[in-house]
């Protein structure tokens, strides 16, 4: 009985740790990259890192924990089920029910983490009627496109600034920003889910794709806004969110955007004593996030009006 009690306690601890790891996949603050001396050198290192991450990776912390949880439950069932069949329900069924629950929970969690269930229906995402770019971005993603303009002539931009809820609200408030969509980009797994990206093993970062009218706001001003919302010298971290999926970046869709991003980063570097580590890379396919993530803070009651003065509060 003591062994069984310890098994259940271990299962509870593993489940709790899995929830925590799923919400925040921590990475060491020390970097895998050498300290850059020039912007050009840093860009080369970023490209090399992306190529490296395209290869095989170790299982994520949640995957290991959920596997351990499932194995613990299977061990318990292997003892209890034969005893139940031979002796009948002579003892409480609660421990057996707990093993069944933990086994099912581990299987579902692993399936979500592997992208086997919970795939995003891009066609069902919000559209421009509510100020969202999600449905159009989903069509571009399904076609493998990296667009430069929308069909009605607005320019496309992609940024990453940590938790994408707050990043989206910051940009929703900018005059000239027409529509926004949160999602995942710069990774190696097509059409990832939130659970997959949270594992920190797909290479994606939480990002924002938007349409803007360059006659109302310049791309360079959008880059400056992004840099004002993050600590550009902090690698793989924005606020309390840590991990490669929270790295900040500017992902250009045209050579002109790349040049404007370069100027913005050089201006930012002149203000900083430490190296600026914000990524500057060509845009890759952007995969919209689940619909409940779209305009999340606005749906929660925060003001998304243009030039709204209230502080952006990113909560979960």
mmCIF file with all atom_site columns, C-alpha atoms in Angstrom, residues 93-311:
data_model
loop_
_atom_site.group_PDB
_atom_site.id
_atom_site.type_symbol
_atom_site.label_atom_id
_atom_site.label_alt_id
_atom_site.label_comp_id
_atom_site.label_asym_id
_atom_site.label_entity_id
_atom_site.label_seq_id
_atom_site.pdbx_PDB_ins_code
_atom_site.Cartn_x
_atom_site.Cartn_y
_atom_site.Cartn_z
_atom_site.occupancy
_atom_site.B_iso_or_equiv
_atom_site.pdbx_formal_charge
_atom_site.auth_seq_id
_atom_site.auth_comp_id
_atom_site.auth_asym_id
_atom_site.auth_atom_id
_atom_site.pdbx_PDB_model_num
ATOM 1   C CA . UNK A 1 93  ? -11.572 1.086  -6.907  1.00 0.00 ? 93  UNK A CA 1
ATOM 2   C CA . UNK A 1 94  ? -10.308 4.665  -6.491  1.00 0.00 ? 94  UNK A CA 1
ATOM 3   C CA . UNK A 1 95  ? -6.603  3.777  -7.083  1.00 0.00 ? 95  UNK A CA 1
ATOM 4   C CA . UNK A 1 96  ? -7.551  1.919  -10.282 1.00 0.00 ? 96  UNK A CA 1
ATOM 5   C CA . UNK A 1 97  ? -9.632  4.874  -11.457 1.00 0.00 ? 97  UNK A CA 1
ATOM 6   C CA . UNK A 1 98  ? -6.686  7.208  -10.799 1.00 0.00 ? 98  UNK A CA 1
ATOM 7   C CA . UNK A 1 99  ? -4.384  5.047  -12.924 1.00 0.00 ? 99  UNK A CA 1
ATOM 8   C CA . UNK A 1 100 ? -6.923  5.039  -15.765 1.00 0.00 ? 100 UNK A CA 1
ATOM 9   C CA . UNK A 1 101 ? -7.293  8.830  -15.521 1.00 0.00 ? 101 UNK A CA 1
ATOM 10  C CA . UNK A 1 102 ? -3.542  9.499  -15.513 1.00 0.00 ? 102 UNK A CA 1
ATOM 11  C CA . UNK A 1 103 ? -2.972  7.104  -18.407 1.00 0.00 ? 103 UNK A CA 1
ATOM 12  C CA . UNK A 1 104 ? -5.651  8.815  -20.504 1.00 0.00 ? 104 UNK A CA 1
ATOM 13  C CA . UNK A 1 105 ? -4.372  12.258 -19.573 1.00 0.00 ? 105 UNK A CA 1
ATOM 14  C CA . UNK A 1 106 ? -0.799  11.342 -20.555 1.00 0.00 ? 106 UNK A CA 1
ATOM 15  C CA . UNK A 1 107 ? -1.927  9.869  -23.898 1.00 0.00 ? 107 UNK A CA 1
ATOM 16  C CA . UNK A 1 108 ? -3.995  12.932 -24.835 1.00 0.00 ? 108 UNK A CA 1
ATOM 17  C CA . UNK A 1 109 ? -1.218  15.331 -23.786 1.00 0.00 ? 109 UNK A CA 1
ATOM 18  C CA . UNK A 1 110 ? 1.402   13.434 -25.796 1.00 0.00 ? 110 UNK A CA 1
ATOM 19  C CA . UNK A 1 111 ? -0.890  13.341 -28.836 1.00 0.00 ? 111 UNK A CA 1
ATOM 20  C CA . UNK A 1 112 ? -1.400  17.110 -28.627 1.00 0.00 ? 112 UNK A CA 1
ATOM 21  C CA . UNK A 1 113 ? 2.312   17.725 -28.226 1.00 0.00 ? 113 UNK A CA 1
ATOM 22  C CA . UNK A 1 114 ? 2.991   15.637 -31.335 1.00 0.00 ? 114 UNK A CA 1
ATOM 23  C CA . UNK A 1 115 ? 0.316   17.461 -33.316 1.00 0.00 ? 115 UNK A CA 1
ATOM 24  C CA . UNK A 1 116 ? -1.751  14.291 -33.796 1.00 0.00 ? 116 UNK A CA 1
ATOM 25  C CA . UNK A 1 117 ? -4.885  15.973 -32.460 1.00 0.00 ? 117 UNK A CA 1
ATOM 26  C CA . UNK A 1 118 ? -5.993  19.574 -32.099 1.00 0.00 ? 118 UNK A CA 1
ATOM 27  C CA . UNK A 1 119 ? -4.924  20.782 -35.554 1.00 0.00 ? 119 UNK A CA 1
ATOM 28  C CA . UNK A 1 120 ? -6.002  24.339 -36.376 1.00 0.00 ? 120 UNK A CA 1
ATOM 29  C CA . UNK A 1 121 ? -8.775  24.868 -38.931 1.00 0.00 ? 121 UNK A CA 1
ATOM 30  C CA . UNK A 1 122 ? -7.447  27.937 -40.717 1.00 0.00 ? 122 UNK A CA 1
ATOM 31  C CA . UNK A 1 123 ? -10.671 28.405 -42.692 1.00 0.00 ? 123 UNK A CA 1
ATOM 32  C CA . UNK A 1 124 ? -12.627 28.853 -39.449 1.00 0.00 ? 124 UNK A CA 1
ATOM 33  C CA . UNK A 1 125 ? -10.415 31.663 -38.111 1.00 0.00 ? 125 UNK A CA 1
ATOM 34  C CA . UNK A 1 126 ? -11.573 35.266 -37.674 1.00 0.00 ? 126 UNK A CA 1
ATOM 35  C CA . UNK A 1 127 ? -11.519 37.652 -40.614 1.00 0.00 ? 127 UNK A CA 1
ATOM 36  C CA . UNK A 1 128 ? -11.272 41.315 -41.460 1.00 0.00 ? 128 UNK A CA 1
ATOM 37  C CA . UNK A 1 129 ? -14.845 41.969 -40.315 1.00 0.00 ? 129 UNK A CA 1
ATOM 38  C CA . UNK A 1 130 ? -13.463 41.946 -36.758 1.00 0.00 ? 130 UNK A CA 1
ATOM 39  C CA . UNK A 1 131 ? -10.070 43.443 -37.594 1.00 0.00 ? 131 UNK A CA 1
ATOM 40  C CA . UNK A 1 132 ? -8.324  40.098 -37.774 1.00 0.00 ? 132 UNK A CA 1
ATOM 41  C CA . UNK A 1 133 ? -5.868  38.914 -40.420 1.00 0.00 ? 133 UNK A CA 1
ATOM 42  C CA . UNK A 1 134 ? -6.119  35.316 -39.208 1.00 0.00 ? 134 UNK A CA 1
ATOM 43  C CA . UNK A 1 135 ? -8.227  33.853 -42.019 1.00 0.00 ? 135 UNK A CA 1
ATOM 44  C CA . UNK A 1 136 ? -6.087  35.443 -44.764 1.00 0.00 ? 136 UNK A CA 1
ATOM 45  C CA . UNK A 1 137 ? -2.880  34.440 -42.978 1.00 0.00 ? 137 UNK A CA 1
ATOM 46  C CA . UNK A 1 138 ? -4.235  30.904 -42.752 1.00 0.00 ? 138 UNK A CA 1
ATOM 47  C CA . UNK A 1 139 ? -4.801  30.817 -46.514 1.00 0.00 ? 139 UNK A CA 1
ATOM 48  C CA . UNK A 1 140 ? -1.241  32.040 -47.119 1.00 0.00 ? 140 UNK A CA 1
ATOM 49  C CA . UNK A 1 141 ? 0.116   29.417 -44.708 1.00 0.00 ? 141 UNK A CA 1
ATOM 50  C CA . UNK A 1 142 ? -1.876  26.612 -46.332 1.00 0.00 ? 142 UNK A CA 1
ATOM 51  C CA . UNK A 1 143 ? -0.402  27.626 -49.690 1.00 0.00 ? 143 UNK A CA 1
ATOM 52  C CA . UNK A 1 144 ? 3.121   27.938 -48.273 1.00 0.00 ? 144 UNK A CA 1
ATOM 53  C CA . UNK A 1 145 ? 3.231   31.633 -49.219 1.00 0.00 ? 145 UNK A CA 1
ATOM 54  C CA . UNK A 1 146 ? 5.243   34.452 -47.687 1.00 0.00 ? 146 UNK A CA 1
ATOM 55  C CA . UNK A 1 147 ? 3.241   37.463 -48.935 1.00 0.00 ? 147 UNK A CA 1
ATOM 56  C CA . UNK A 1 148 ? 4.451   41.007 -49.376 1.00 0.00 ? 148 UNK A CA 1
ATOM 57  C CA . UNK A 1 149 ? 1.037   42.621 -49.914 1.00 0.00 ? 149 UNK A CA 1
ATOM 58  C CA . UNK A 1 150 ? -2.620  41.857 -49.313 1.00 0.00 ? 150 UNK A CA 1
ATOM 59  C CA . UNK A 1 151 ? -4.985  41.688 -52.316 1.00 0.00 ? 151 UNK A CA 1
ATOM 60  C CA . UNK A 1 152 ? -6.208  45.216 -51.488 1.00 0.00 ? 152 UNK A CA 1
ATOM 61  C CA . UNK A 1 153 ? -2.696  46.656 -51.486 1.00 0.00 ? 153 UNK A CA 1
ATOM 62  C CA . UNK A 1 154 ? -1.684  46.856 -47.833 1.00 0.00 ? 154 UNK A CA 1
ATOM 63  C CA . UNK A 1 155 ? 1.867   45.828 -46.877 1.00 0.00 ? 155 UNK A CA 1
ATOM 64  C CA . UNK A 1 156 ? 2.541   42.760 -44.737 1.00 0.00 ? 156 UNK A CA 1
ATOM 65  C CA . UNK A 1 157 ? 4.892   42.789 -41.735 1.00 0.00 ? 157 UNK A CA 1
ATOM 66  C CA . UNK A 1 158 ? 5.886   40.139 -39.194 1.00 0.00 ? 158 UNK A CA 1
ATOM 67  C CA . UNK A 1 159 ? 7.319   40.736 -35.714 1.00 0.00 ? 159 UNK A CA 1
ATOM 68  C CA . UNK A 1 160 ? 7.979   38.704 -32.576 1.00 0.00 ? 160 UNK A CA 1
ATOM 69  C CA . UNK A 1 161 ? 7.891   40.324 -29.153 1.00 0.00 ? 161 UNK A CA 1
ATOM 70  C CA . UNK A 1 162 ? 7.485   37.595 -26.569 1.00 0.00 ? 162 UNK A CA 1
ATOM 71  C CA . UNK A 1 163 ? 3.941   36.627 -25.550 1.00 0.00 ? 163 UNK A CA 1
ATOM 72  C CA . UNK A 1 164 ? 1.956   37.405 -28.677 1.00 0.00 ? 164 UNK A CA 1
ATOM 73  C CA . UNK A 1 165 ? -1.132  38.591 -26.794 1.00 0.00 ? 165 UNK A CA 1
ATOM 74  C CA . UNK A 1 166 ? 0.594   41.768 -25.643 1.00 0.00 ? 166 UNK A CA 1
ATOM 75  C CA . UNK A 1 167 ? 2.460   42.297 -28.905 1.00 0.00 ? 167 UNK A CA 1
ATOM 76  C CA . UNK A 1 168 ? -0.810  42.203 -30.840 1.00 0.00 ? 168 UNK A CA 1
ATOM 77  C CA . UNK A 1 169 ? -2.512  44.796 -28.658 1.00 0.00 ? 169 UNK A CA 1
ATOM 78  C CA . UNK A 1 170 ? 0.469   47.154 -28.921 1.00 0.00 ? 170 UNK A CA 1
ATOM 79  C CA . UNK A 1 171 ? 0.219   47.083 -32.714 1.00 0.00 ? 171 UNK A CA 1
ATOM 80  C CA . UNK A 1 172 ? -3.592  47.109 -32.864 1.00 0.00 ? 172 UNK A CA 1
ATOM 81  C CA . UNK A 1 173 ? -3.430  50.579 -31.323 1.00 0.00 ? 173 UNK A CA 1
ATOM 82  C CA . UNK A 1 174 ? -1.161  52.043 -34.030 1.00 0.00 ? 174 UNK A CA 1
ATOM 83  C CA . UNK A 1 175 ? -2.916  54.226 -36.643 1.00 0.00 ? 175 UNK A CA 1
ATOM 84  C CA . UNK A 1 176 ? -2.307  52.706 -40.051 1.00 0.00 ? 176 UNK A CA 1
ATOM 85  C CA . UNK A 1 177 ? -2.307  49.096 -38.827 1.00 0.00 ? 177 UNK A CA 1
ATOM 86  C CA . UNK A 1 178 ? -5.291  47.583 -40.616 1.00 0.00 ? 178 UNK A CA 1
ATOM 87  C CA . UNK A 1 179 ? -5.494  44.003 -39.305 1.00 0.00 ? 179 UNK A CA 1
ATOM 88  C CA . UNK A 1 180 ? -3.475  41.696 -37.054 1.00 0.00 ? 180 UNK A CA 1
ATOM 89  C CA . UNK A 1 181 ? -2.978  37.985 -36.454 1.00 0.00 ? 181 UNK A CA 1
ATOM 90  C CA . UNK A 1 182 ? -0.976  36.100 -33.826 1.00 0.00 ? 182 UNK A CA 1
ATOM 91  C CA . UNK A 1 183 ? 0.782   32.870 -34.713 1.00 0.00 ? 183 UNK A CA 1
ATOM 92  C CA . UNK A 1 184 ? 4.033   30.983 -35.086 1.00 0.00 ? 184 UNK A CA 1
ATOM 93  C CA . UNK A 1 185 ? 6.964   31.454 -37.455 1.00 0.00 ? 185 UNK A CA 1
ATOM 94  C CA . UNK A 1 186 ? 10.664  30.734 -38.066 1.00 0.00 ? 186 UNK A CA 1
ATOM 95  C CA . UNK A 1 187 ? 10.283  27.070 -37.130 1.00 0.00 ? 187 UNK A CA 1
ATOM 96  C CA . UNK A 1 188 ? 10.776  23.725 -38.830 1.00 0.00 ? 188 UNK A CA 1
ATOM 97  C CA . UNK A 1 189 ? 7.406   22.034 -38.189 1.00 0.00 ? 189 UNK A CA 1
ATOM 98  C CA . UNK A 1 190 ? 4.544   22.877 -40.577 1.00 0.00 ? 190 UNK A CA 1
ATOM 99  C CA . UNK A 1 191 ? 1.214   24.062 -39.136 1.00 0.00 ? 191 UNK A CA 1
ATOM 100 C CA . UNK A 1 192 ? 2.200   23.720 -35.459 1.00 0.00 ? 192 UNK A CA 1
ATOM 101 C CA . UNK A 1 193 ? -0.223  23.921 -32.551 1.00 0.00 ? 193 UNK A CA 1
ATOM 102 C CA . UNK A 1 194 ? 0.201   25.915 -29.370 1.00 0.00 ? 194 UNK A CA 1
ATOM 103 C CA . UNK A 1 195 ? 1.148   22.778 -27.447 1.00 0.00 ? 195 UNK A CA 1
ATOM 104 C CA . UNK A 1 196 ? 3.884   21.960 -29.953 1.00 0.00 ? 196 UNK A CA 1
ATOM 105 C CA . UNK A 1 197 ? 5.351   25.465 -29.922 1.00 0.00 ? 197 UNK A CA 1
ATOM 106 C CA . UNK A 1 198 ? 5.235   25.584 -26.104 1.00 0.00 ? 198 UNK A CA 1
ATOM 107 C CA . UNK A 1 199 ? 7.495   22.536 -26.036 1.00 0.00 ? 199 UNK A CA 1
ATOM 108 C CA . UNK A 1 200 ? 10.299  24.775 -27.299 1.00 0.00 ? 200 UNK A CA 1
ATOM 109 C CA . UNK A 1 201 ? 11.473  22.091 -29.764 1.00 0.00 ? 201 UNK A CA 1
ATOM 110 C CA . UNK A 1 202 ? 9.840   23.195 -33.045 1.00 0.00 ? 202 UNK A CA 1
ATOM 111 C CA . UNK A 1 203 ? 12.036  26.257 -33.571 1.00 0.00 ? 203 UNK A CA 1
ATOM 112 C CA . UNK A 1 204 ? 9.042   28.601 -33.809 1.00 0.00 ? 204 UNK A CA 1
ATOM 113 C CA . UNK A 1 205 ? 8.618   31.861 -31.993 1.00 0.00 ? 205 UNK A CA 1
ATOM 114 C CA . UNK A 1 206 ? 5.314   33.416 -30.982 1.00 0.00 ? 206 UNK A CA 1
ATOM 115 C CA . UNK A 1 207 ? 4.804   36.183 -33.526 1.00 0.00 ? 207 UNK A CA 1
ATOM 116 C CA . UNK A 1 208 ? 2.460   38.764 -34.977 1.00 0.00 ? 208 UNK A CA 1
ATOM 117 C CA . UNK A 1 209 ? 1.640   39.264 -38.650 1.00 0.00 ? 209 UNK A CA 1
ATOM 118 C CA . UNK A 1 210 ? -0.137  42.435 -39.667 1.00 0.00 ? 210 UNK A CA 1
ATOM 119 C CA . UNK A 1 211 ? -1.289  44.589 -42.554 1.00 0.00 ? 211 UNK A CA 1
ATOM 120 C CA . UNK A 1 212 ? -0.374  48.268 -42.534 1.00 0.00 ? 212 UNK A CA 1
ATOM 121 C CA . UNK A 1 213 ? -0.855  51.317 -44.699 1.00 0.00 ? 213 UNK A CA 1
ATOM 122 C CA . UNK A 1 214 ? 2.604   52.838 -45.344 1.00 0.00 ? 214 UNK A CA 1
ATOM 123 C CA . UNK A 1 215 ? 0.992   56.211 -46.038 1.00 0.00 ? 215 UNK A CA 1
ATOM 124 C CA . UNK A 1 216 ? -0.057  56.319 -42.368 1.00 0.00 ? 216 UNK A CA 1
ATOM 125 C CA . UNK A 1 217 ? 2.796   54.548 -40.611 1.00 0.00 ? 217 UNK A CA 1
ATOM 126 C CA . UNK A 1 218 ? 6.251   53.617 -41.847 1.00 0.00 ? 218 UNK A CA 1
ATOM 127 C CA . UNK A 1 219 ? 7.769   50.168 -41.514 1.00 0.00 ? 219 UNK A CA 1
ATOM 128 C CA . UNK A 1 220 ? 10.694  51.689 -39.631 1.00 0.00 ? 220 UNK A CA 1
ATOM 129 C CA . UNK A 1 221 ? 8.285   53.149 -37.055 1.00 0.00 ? 221 UNK A CA 1
ATOM 130 C CA . UNK A 1 222 ? 6.773   49.671 -36.604 1.00 0.00 ? 222 UNK A CA 1
ATOM 131 C CA . UNK A 1 223 ? 10.261  48.268 -35.981 1.00 0.00 ? 223 UNK A CA 1
ATOM 132 C CA . UNK A 1 224 ? 10.873  50.995 -33.403 1.00 0.00 ? 224 UNK A CA 1
ATOM 133 C CA . UNK A 1 225 ? 7.591   50.129 -31.701 1.00 0.00 ? 225 UNK A CA 1
ATOM 134 C CA . UNK A 1 226 ? 8.562   46.466 -31.467 1.00 0.00 ? 226 UNK A CA 1
ATOM 135 C CA . UNK A 1 227 ? 11.918  47.351 -29.908 1.00 0.00 ? 227 UNK A CA 1
ATOM 136 C CA . UNK A 1 228 ? 10.203  49.617 -27.378 1.00 0.00 ? 228 UNK A CA 1
ATOM 137 C CA . UNK A 1 229 ? 8.112   46.706 -26.078 1.00 0.00 ? 229 UNK A CA 1
ATOM 138 C CA . UNK A 1 230 ? 11.039  44.350 -25.343 1.00 0.00 ? 230 UNK A CA 1
ATOM 139 C CA . UNK A 1 231 ? 14.481  44.392 -23.787 1.00 0.00 ? 231 UNK A CA 1
ATOM 140 C CA . UNK A 1 232 ? 16.445  44.026 -27.041 1.00 0.00 ? 232 UNK A CA 1
ATOM 141 C CA . UNK A 1 233 ? 19.540  42.847 -25.137 1.00 0.00 ? 233 UNK A CA 1
ATOM 142 C CA . UNK A 1 234 ? 17.743  39.895 -23.461 1.00 0.00 ? 234 UNK A CA 1
ATOM 143 C CA . UNK A 1 235 ? 18.051  36.641 -25.370 1.00 0.00 ? 235 UNK A CA 1
ATOM 144 C CA . UNK A 1 236 ? 15.073  34.250 -25.455 1.00 0.00 ? 236 UNK A CA 1
ATOM 145 C CA . UNK A 1 237 ? 13.230  36.335 -22.879 1.00 0.00 ? 237 UNK A CA 1
ATOM 146 C CA . UNK A 1 238 ? 10.566  39.028 -22.735 1.00 0.00 ? 238 UNK A CA 1
ATOM 147 C CA . UNK A 1 239 ? 9.454   39.934 -19.230 1.00 0.00 ? 239 UNK A CA 1
ATOM 148 C CA . UNK A 1 240 ? 8.864   36.729 -17.292 1.00 0.00 ? 240 UNK A CA 1
ATOM 149 C CA . UNK A 1 241 ? 8.455   34.621 -20.431 1.00 0.00 ? 241 UNK A CA 1
ATOM 150 C CA . UNK A 1 242 ? 11.583  32.613 -21.213 1.00 0.00 ? 242 UNK A CA 1
ATOM 151 C CA . UNK A 1 243 ? 12.382  30.161 -23.976 1.00 0.00 ? 243 UNK A CA 1
ATOM 152 C CA . UNK A 1 244 ? 13.200  30.135 -27.669 1.00 0.00 ? 244 UNK A CA 1
ATOM 153 C CA . UNK A 1 245 ? 9.480   30.443 -28.425 1.00 0.00 ? 245 UNK A CA 1
ATOM 154 C CA . UNK A 1 246 ? 9.563   33.891 -26.787 1.00 0.00 ? 246 UNK A CA 1
ATOM 155 C CA . UNK A 1 247 ? 12.558  35.293 -28.659 1.00 0.00 ? 247 UNK A CA 1
ATOM 156 C CA . UNK A 1 248 ? 11.998  38.704 -30.245 1.00 0.00 ? 248 UNK A CA 1
ATOM 157 C CA . UNK A 1 249 ? 12.594  39.382 -33.894 1.00 0.00 ? 249 UNK A CA 1
ATOM 158 C CA . UNK A 1 250 ? 11.922  41.425 -37.015 1.00 0.00 ? 250 UNK A CA 1
ATOM 159 C CA . UNK A 1 251 ? 11.191  39.285 -40.087 1.00 0.00 ? 251 UNK A CA 1
ATOM 160 C CA . UNK A 1 252 ? 11.309  41.255 -43.314 1.00 0.00 ? 252 UNK A CA 1
ATOM 161 C CA . UNK A 1 253 ? 9.106   40.509 -46.319 1.00 0.00 ? 253 UNK A CA 1
ATOM 162 C CA . UNK A 1 254 ? 10.998  42.681 -48.834 1.00 0.00 ? 254 UNK A CA 1
ATOM 163 C CA . UNK A 1 255 ? 14.539  44.035 -49.297 1.00 0.00 ? 255 UNK A CA 1
ATOM 164 C CA . UNK A 1 256 ? 13.204  47.469 -48.380 1.00 0.00 ? 256 UNK A CA 1
ATOM 165 C CA . UNK A 1 257 ? 11.868  46.158 -45.093 1.00 0.00 ? 257 UNK A CA 1
ATOM 166 C CA . UNK A 1 258 ? 15.198  44.451 -44.405 1.00 0.00 ? 258 UNK A CA 1
ATOM 167 C CA . UNK A 1 259 ? 17.043  47.724 -44.892 1.00 0.00 ? 259 UNK A CA 1
ATOM 168 C CA . UNK A 1 260 ? 14.621  49.594 -42.621 1.00 0.00 ? 260 UNK A CA 1
ATOM 169 C CA . UNK A 1 261 ? 14.983  46.878 -39.963 1.00 0.00 ? 261 UNK A CA 1
ATOM 170 C CA . UNK A 1 262 ? 18.761  47.113 -40.173 1.00 0.00 ? 262 UNK A CA 1
ATOM 171 C CA . UNK A 1 263 ? 18.621  50.882 -39.599 1.00 0.00 ? 263 UNK A CA 1
ATOM 172 C CA . UNK A 1 264 ? 16.238  50.457 -36.664 1.00 0.00 ? 264 UNK A CA 1
ATOM 173 C CA . UNK A 1 265 ? 18.505  47.892 -35.017 1.00 0.00 ? 265 UNK A CA 1
ATOM 174 C CA . UNK A 1 266 ? 21.594  50.024 -35.526 1.00 0.00 ? 266 UNK A CA 1
ATOM 175 C CA . UNK A 1 267 ? 19.820  52.983 -33.908 1.00 0.00 ? 267 UNK A CA 1
ATOM 176 C CA . UNK A 1 268 ? 18.804  50.748 -31.009 1.00 0.00 ? 268 UNK A CA 1
ATOM 177 C CA . UNK A 1 269 ? 22.346  49.383 -30.639 1.00 0.00 ? 269 UNK A CA 1
ATOM 178 C CA . UNK A 1 270 ? 23.650  52.951 -30.302 1.00 0.00 ? 270 UNK A CA 1
ATOM 179 C CA . UNK A 1 271 ? 21.437  53.326 -27.201 1.00 0.00 ? 271 UNK A CA 1
ATOM 180 C CA . UNK A 1 272 ? 22.549  50.070 -25.568 1.00 0.00 ? 272 UNK A CA 1
ATOM 181 C CA . UNK A 1 273 ? 25.775  49.120 -23.822 1.00 0.00 ? 273 UNK A CA 1
ATOM 182 C CA . UNK A 1 274 ? 25.100  45.380 -24.287 1.00 0.00 ? 274 UNK A CA 1
ATOM 183 C CA . UNK A 1 275 ? 24.679  43.694 -27.679 1.00 0.00 ? 275 UNK A CA 1
ATOM 184 C CA . UNK A 1 276 ? 21.220  43.880 -29.217 1.00 0.00 ? 276 UNK A CA 1
ATOM 185 C CA . UNK A 1 277 ? 20.079  40.296 -29.793 1.00 0.00 ? 277 UNK A CA 1
ATOM 186 C CA . UNK A 1 278 ? 16.765  40.909 -31.560 1.00 0.00 ? 278 UNK A CA 1
ATOM 187 C CA . UNK A 1 279 ? 16.630  38.643 -34.610 1.00 0.00 ? 279 UNK A CA 1
ATOM 188 C CA . UNK A 1 280 ? 16.570  40.199 -38.075 1.00 0.00 ? 280 UNK A CA 1
ATOM 189 C CA . UNK A 1 281 ? 15.794  37.517 -40.637 1.00 0.00 ? 281 UNK A CA 1
ATOM 190 C CA . UNK A 1 282 ? 13.786  37.089 -43.837 1.00 0.00 ? 282 UNK A CA 1
ATOM 191 C CA . UNK A 1 283 ? 10.146  36.238 -43.188 1.00 0.00 ? 283 UNK A CA 1
ATOM 192 C CA . UNK A 1 284 ? 9.201   32.582 -43.458 1.00 0.00 ? 284 UNK A CA 1
ATOM 193 C CA . UNK A 1 285 ? 5.782   30.953 -43.600 1.00 0.00 ? 285 UNK A CA 1
ATOM 194 C CA . UNK A 1 286 ? 3.637   32.296 -40.765 1.00 0.00 ? 286 UNK A CA 1
ATOM 195 C CA . UNK A 1 287 ? 1.131   29.881 -39.208 1.00 0.00 ? 287 UNK A CA 1
ATOM 196 C CA . UNK A 1 288 ? -1.845  31.482 -37.423 1.00 0.00 ? 288 UNK A CA 1
ATOM 197 C CA . UNK A 1 289 ? -2.511  30.446 -33.844 1.00 0.00 ? 289 UNK A CA 1
ATOM 198 C CA . UNK A 1 290 ? -5.753  28.983 -32.553 1.00 0.00 ? 290 UNK A CA 1
ATOM 199 C CA . UNK A 1 291 ? -8.745  31.321 -32.756 1.00 0.00 ? 291 UNK A CA 1
ATOM 200 C CA . UNK A 1 292 ? -8.965  31.798 -28.993 1.00 0.00 ? 292 UNK A CA 1
ATOM 201 C CA . UNK A 1 293 ? -5.528  33.448 -29.084 1.00 0.00 ? 293 UNK A CA 1
ATOM 202 C CA . UNK A 1 294 ? -6.591  36.010 -31.704 1.00 0.00 ? 294 UNK A CA 1
ATOM 203 C CA . UNK A 1 295 ? -7.197  39.503 -30.238 1.00 0.00 ? 295 UNK A CA 1
ATOM 204 C CA . UNK A 1 296 ? -7.036  37.834 -26.819 1.00 0.00 ? 296 UNK A CA 1
ATOM 205 C CA . UNK A 1 297 ? -6.490  40.947 -24.716 1.00 0.00 ? 297 UNK A CA 1
ATOM 206 C CA . UNK A 1 298 ? -9.117  42.914 -26.636 1.00 0.00 ? 298 UNK A CA 1
ATOM 207 C CA . UNK A 1 299 ? -11.626 40.123 -26.003 1.00 0.00 ? 299 UNK A CA 1
ATOM 208 C CA . UNK A 1 300 ? -10.627 40.289 -22.338 1.00 0.00 ? 300 UNK A CA 1
ATOM 209 C CA . UNK A 1 301 ? -11.704 43.927 -22.145 1.00 0.00 ? 301 UNK A CA 1
ATOM 210 C CA . UNK A 1 302 ? -8.512  45.886 -22.871 1.00 0.00 ? 302 UNK A CA 1
ATOM 211 C CA . UNK A 1 303 ? -8.781  48.899 -25.137 1.00 0.00 ? 303 UNK A CA 1
ATOM 212 C CA . UNK A 1 304 ? -7.628  48.258 -28.721 1.00 0.00 ? 304 UNK A CA 1
ATOM 213 C CA . UNK A 1 305 ? -8.627  51.681 -30.058 1.00 0.00 ? 305 UNK A CA 1
ATOM 214 C CA . UNK A 1 306 ? -6.041  53.655 -32.017 1.00 0.00 ? 306 UNK A CA 1
ATOM 215 C CA . UNK A 1 307 ? -3.688  55.621 -29.761 1.00 0.00 ? 307 UNK A CA 1
ATOM 216 C CA . UNK A 1 308 ? -5.273  54.122 -26.630 1.00 0.00 ? 308 UNK A CA 1
ATOM 217 C CA . UNK A 1 309 ? -3.190  55.335 -23.666 1.00 0.00 ? 309 UNK A CA 1
ATOM 218 C CA . UNK A 1 310 ? -3.821  52.479 -21.225 1.00 0.00 ? 310 UNK A CA 1
ATOM 219 C CA . UNK A 1 311 ? -0.958  50.175 -20.276 1.00 0.00 ? 311 UNK A CA 1
#
